[in-house]
Short mmCIF file of C-alpha atoms in Angstrom, two decimals:
data_model
loop_
_atom_site.label_atom_id
_atom_site.label_comp_id
_atom_site.label_asym_id
_atom_site.label_seq_id
_atom_site.Cartn_x
_atom_site.Cartn_y
_atom_site.Cartn_z
CA MET P 25 44.79 32.95 74.47
CA SER P 26 41.58 30.86 73.43
CA ASN P 27 38.84 29.52 75.43
CA ILE P 28 37.05 26.48 73.60
CA ILE P 29 34.52 23.67 74.11
CA LEU P 30 35.28 20.39 72.37
CA LEU P 31 32.40 18.23 70.77
CA GLY P 32 32.54 14.79 69.38
CA PRO P 33 31.36 11.18 69.97
CA PRO P 34 33.63 8.64 71.58
CA GLY P 35 36.63 7.78 69.43
CA ALA P 36 36.63 11.19 67.51
CA GLY P 37 39.86 11.94 69.07
CA LYS P 38 38.92 14.69 71.54
CA GLY P 39 41.43 13.39 73.70
CA THR P 40 44.51 13.32 71.49
CA GLN P 41 43.96 16.73 70.15
CA ALA P 42 43.20 18.40 73.98
CA ARG P 43 46.48 16.87 74.96
CA TYR P 44 47.97 18.27 71.85
CA LEU P 45 46.73 21.96 72.79
CA VAL P 46 47.84 21.93 76.29
CA GLU P 47 51.43 20.71 75.39
CA SER P 48 51.89 23.13 72.51
CA ARG P 49 49.54 26.22 73.48
CA GLY P 50 49.99 25.74 77.34
CA MET P 51 45.99 25.66 77.67
CA VAL P 52 44.25 23.85 80.39
CA GLN P 53 41.85 21.09 79.99
CA LEU P 54 39.00 21.31 82.36
CA SER P 55 37.52 17.85 82.44
CA THR P 56 34.56 17.57 84.86
CA GLY P 57 35.77 13.86 85.95
CA ASP P 58 39.16 15.07 86.77
CA MET P 59 38.08 18.48 88.59
CA LEU P 60 35.53 16.07 90.85
CA ARG P 61 38.44 13.95 91.64
CA GLU P 62 40.89 16.55 92.70
CA ALA P 63 38.28 18.41 94.77
CA GLN P 64 37.40 15.46 96.67
CA THR P 65 41.15 15.55 98.25
CA SER P 66 41.83 19.25 97.85
CA GLY P 67 40.57 20.26 101.78
CA THR P 68 38.79 23.17 100.27
CA GLU P 69 35.16 24.06 101.34
CA MET P 70 34.11 23.32 97.84
CA GLY P 71 36.02 20.15 97.99
CA LYS P 72 34.56 18.79 101.13
CA LYS P 73 31.21 19.49 99.75
CA VAL P 74 32.07 17.33 96.80
CA ALA P 75 33.32 14.75 98.90
CA ALA P 76 30.41 14.35 101.01
CA ILE P 77 27.83 14.32 98.18
CA MET P 78 29.94 11.78 96.50
CA ALA P 79 30.38 9.43 99.42
CA GLU P 80 26.78 9.43 99.68
CA GLY P 81 26.46 8.17 96.04
CA LYS P 82 24.56 11.35 95.11
CA LEU P 83 25.09 13.31 91.80
CA VAL P 84 27.01 16.55 91.98
CA THR P 85 24.55 19.53 91.20
CA ASP P 86 25.49 22.03 88.23
CA GLN P 87 25.86 24.71 90.93
CA ILE P 88 28.94 23.09 92.28
CA VAL P 89 30.49 22.02 89.12
CA ILE P 90 30.11 25.82 88.14
CA GLY P 91 31.93 26.54 91.44
CA LEU P 92 34.55 24.28 90.46
CA ILE P 93 35.39 25.77 86.96
CA ARG P 94 34.85 29.08 88.89
CA GLU P 95 38.20 28.41 90.74
CA LYS P 96 39.94 26.75 88.09
CA LEU P 97 39.37 30.01 85.67
CA ARG P 98 40.60 32.29 88.71
CA GLU P 99 43.84 30.35 88.50
CA GLY P 100 44.39 31.42 84.95
CA ALA P 101 45.97 29.58 81.90
CA GLU P 102 48.36 31.18 79.77
CA GLY P 103 46.93 29.55 76.61
CA GLY P 104 43.20 29.32 77.60
CA PHE P 105 41.03 26.75 78.67
CA ILE P 106 39.59 23.84 77.08
CA PHE P 107 35.98 22.62 78.47
CA ASP P 108 36.07 18.88 78.08
CA GLY P 109 32.76 17.01 79.04
CA PHE P 110 30.90 20.24 80.14
CA PRO P 111 28.50 21.55 79.51
CA ARG P 112 26.37 18.57 78.48
CA THR P 113 22.89 20.42 78.69
CA LEU P 114 21.42 23.52 77.65
CA ALA P 115 21.12 24.55 81.57
CA GLN P 116 24.65 23.92 81.96
CA ALA P 117 25.55 25.99 78.56
CA ASP P 118 23.81 28.89 80.17
CA ALA P 119 25.43 28.80 83.30
CA LEU P 120 28.97 28.37 81.66
CA ALA P 121 28.25 31.59 79.28
CA LYS P 122 26.85 33.61 82.63
CA LEU P 123 30.34 32.45 84.61
CA LEU P 124 32.56 33.68 81.70
CA ASP P 125 30.71 36.76 81.45
CA GLU P 126 31.04 37.68 85.24
CA MET P 127 34.56 36.99 84.88
CA GLY P 128 35.36 39.03 81.89
CA LEU P 129 36.13 36.08 79.76
CA LYS P 130 34.50 34.88 76.40
CA LEU P 131 34.13 31.61 74.63
CA ASP P 132 36.01 31.90 71.25
CA ALA P 133 34.89 28.49 69.53
CA VAL P 134 32.76 25.57 70.16
CA ILE P 135 34.72 22.91 67.87
CA GLU P 136 32.62 19.74 66.71
CA MET P 137 34.84 16.96 65.68
CA GLN P 138 32.32 15.22 63.17
CA VAL P 139 32.40 11.69 62.08
CA ASP P 140 30.89 9.24 60.12
CA ASP P 141 29.37 6.87 61.92
CA ASP P 142 30.10 3.54 60.01
CA ALA P 143 33.80 4.86 59.69
CA LEU P 144 33.99 5.53 63.26
CA VAL P 145 32.74 2.25 64.29
CA ALA P 146 35.36 0.33 61.72
CA ARG P 147 38.17 2.70 63.47
CA ILE P 148 37.18 1.83 66.90
CA THR P 149 36.00 -1.94 66.68
CA GLY P 150 39.61 -2.72 65.00
CA ARG P 151 41.60 -1.19 67.65
CA SER P 152 44.06 -3.19 69.99
CA THR P 153 46.46 -2.00 72.32
CA CYS P 154 49.76 -3.02 73.65
CA GLY P 155 49.41 -4.15 77.26
CA GLY P 156 53.47 -3.60 77.84
CA CYS P 157 53.80 0.12 76.40
CA GLY P 158 50.13 1.55 75.39
CA GLU P 159 50.81 1.32 71.62
CA VAL P 160 47.87 1.58 69.67
CA TYR P 161 47.21 -1.06 66.77
CA HIS P 162 44.63 -1.40 64.22
CA ASP P 163 43.42 -4.32 62.29
CA GLN P 164 43.30 -2.59 58.82
CA THR P 165 45.57 0.12 58.89
CA LYS P 166 48.32 -0.92 61.45
CA PRO P 167 47.90 -4.56 62.24
CA TRP P 168 49.66 -6.31 65.29
CA PRO P 169 53.16 -7.50 63.78
CA GLU P 170 53.26 -11.07 62.47
CA ASP P 171 55.67 -12.17 65.04
CA GLY P 172 52.89 -11.62 67.62
CA LYS P 173 55.40 -8.92 69.53
CA CYS P 174 54.83 -5.22 69.81
CA ALA P 175 57.02 -3.40 67.49
CA ASN P 176 57.81 -0.55 70.00
CA CYS P 177 58.48 -2.70 73.18
CA GLY P 178 58.46 -6.32 72.19
CA SER P 179 55.42 -7.29 74.49
CA THR P 180 53.09 -10.01 73.60
CA ASP P 181 50.11 -8.92 75.41
CA ALA P 182 47.73 -7.26 72.78
CA THR P 183 44.47 -6.14 74.29
CA ARG P 184 41.08 -4.94 73.34
CA ARG P 185 38.58 -2.70 75.46
CA ALA P 186 35.56 -4.58 76.50
CA ASP P 187 33.22 -2.06 75.06
CA ASP P 188 35.07 -1.54 71.72
CA ASN P 189 32.54 -3.75 69.87
CA GLU P 190 29.83 -2.55 67.34
CA ASP P 191 26.71 -2.89 69.46
CA SER P 192 28.15 -1.07 72.44
CA LEU P 193 29.76 1.63 70.49
CA LYS P 194 26.38 2.28 68.69
CA THR P 195 24.46 2.51 72.12
CA ARG P 196 27.38 5.13 73.19
CA LEU P 197 26.67 6.97 69.84
CA MET P 198 23.02 7.21 69.98
CA GLU P 199 23.36 8.32 73.76
CA TYR P 200 26.05 10.94 72.58
CA TYR P 201 23.91 12.54 69.66
CA LYS P 202 20.42 12.35 72.02
CA LYS P 203 22.65 14.74 74.60
CA THR P 204 24.40 16.65 72.21
CA SER P 205 21.98 17.43 69.46
CA PRO P 206 20.36 20.51 71.63
CA LEU P 207 23.89 21.92 72.25
CA ILE P 208 24.97 21.93 68.76
CA GLY P 209 21.58 24.17 67.89
CA TYR P 210 22.43 26.47 70.84
CA PHE P 211 26.16 27.15 69.84
CA TYR P 212 25.10 27.78 66.27
CA ALA P 213 22.66 30.01 67.13
CA LYS P 214 25.08 31.96 69.12
CA GLY P 215 27.52 31.96 66.28
CA ASN P 216 30.20 30.11 68.29
CA LEU P 217 30.20 26.52 66.42
CA GLN P 218 32.61 25.52 64.32
CA ARG P 219 32.96 22.04 62.63
CA LEU P 220 35.96 19.85 61.42
CA ASP P 221 36.28 16.14 60.20
CA GLY P 222 37.38 14.14 63.11
CA LEU P 223 38.35 11.23 61.02
CA ALA P 224 40.85 13.15 59.08
CA SER P 225 44.43 12.53 60.10
CA ILE P 226 45.89 13.60 63.10
CA ALA P 227 47.64 16.32 61.46
CA GLU P 228 45.35 17.71 59.16
CA VAL P 229 42.77 18.03 62.28
CA ARG P 230 45.53 20.08 63.91
CA LYS P 231 45.75 21.99 61.21
CA ASN P 232 42.17 22.92 60.77
CA MET P 233 41.75 23.58 64.69
CA ALA P 234 44.67 25.90 64.58
CA TRP P 235 42.87 27.77 61.59
CA ILE P 236 39.63 27.85 63.56
CA MET P 237 41.50 29.22 66.55
CA GLY P 238 43.09 31.97 64.72
CA ALA P 239 46.95 30.77 64.87
#
């Protein structure tokens, strides 16, 4: 069993790798956004608090997010937990460390999926998705078929995300680095930080992640 934090800029492949770990290892992915949405309709005391706060358009406090994580940790997970989108600040990192300690758990690794920004921009801005089946294409590495039909389902609906453009992506990258830089130093000092190439093939990233996690 392993408990890990996945760090990486938008487009680095965190979601792809997290889904694989959930399927192959029985891990539970703890996404802040998912937990908040689930809590709103849970009917629990914590859920009612979350629903009331979000209904007023206010930000949910770190204390409440930690409370939601505590509930999930109590449920247990055969393969461990993946913390996705949390922590984002040093205060949250300290709160998470305290919570894990209280529950007799430990953080096994903080895995940073590093990328070359220019290569990432090229990878993201060239993406298109089939509106019929979700198949992903790329202008350079997997172009849309010449006949204009998706090779998987035959749909002619090719779409691109509005924010998958160079200016928008560079803004998102800058925001990520500003928020994450303190956390990188924090976890490095604690000896938790492990790095891998997020732009390697999916199979290579999986292999390196498995090595980091000791399996």
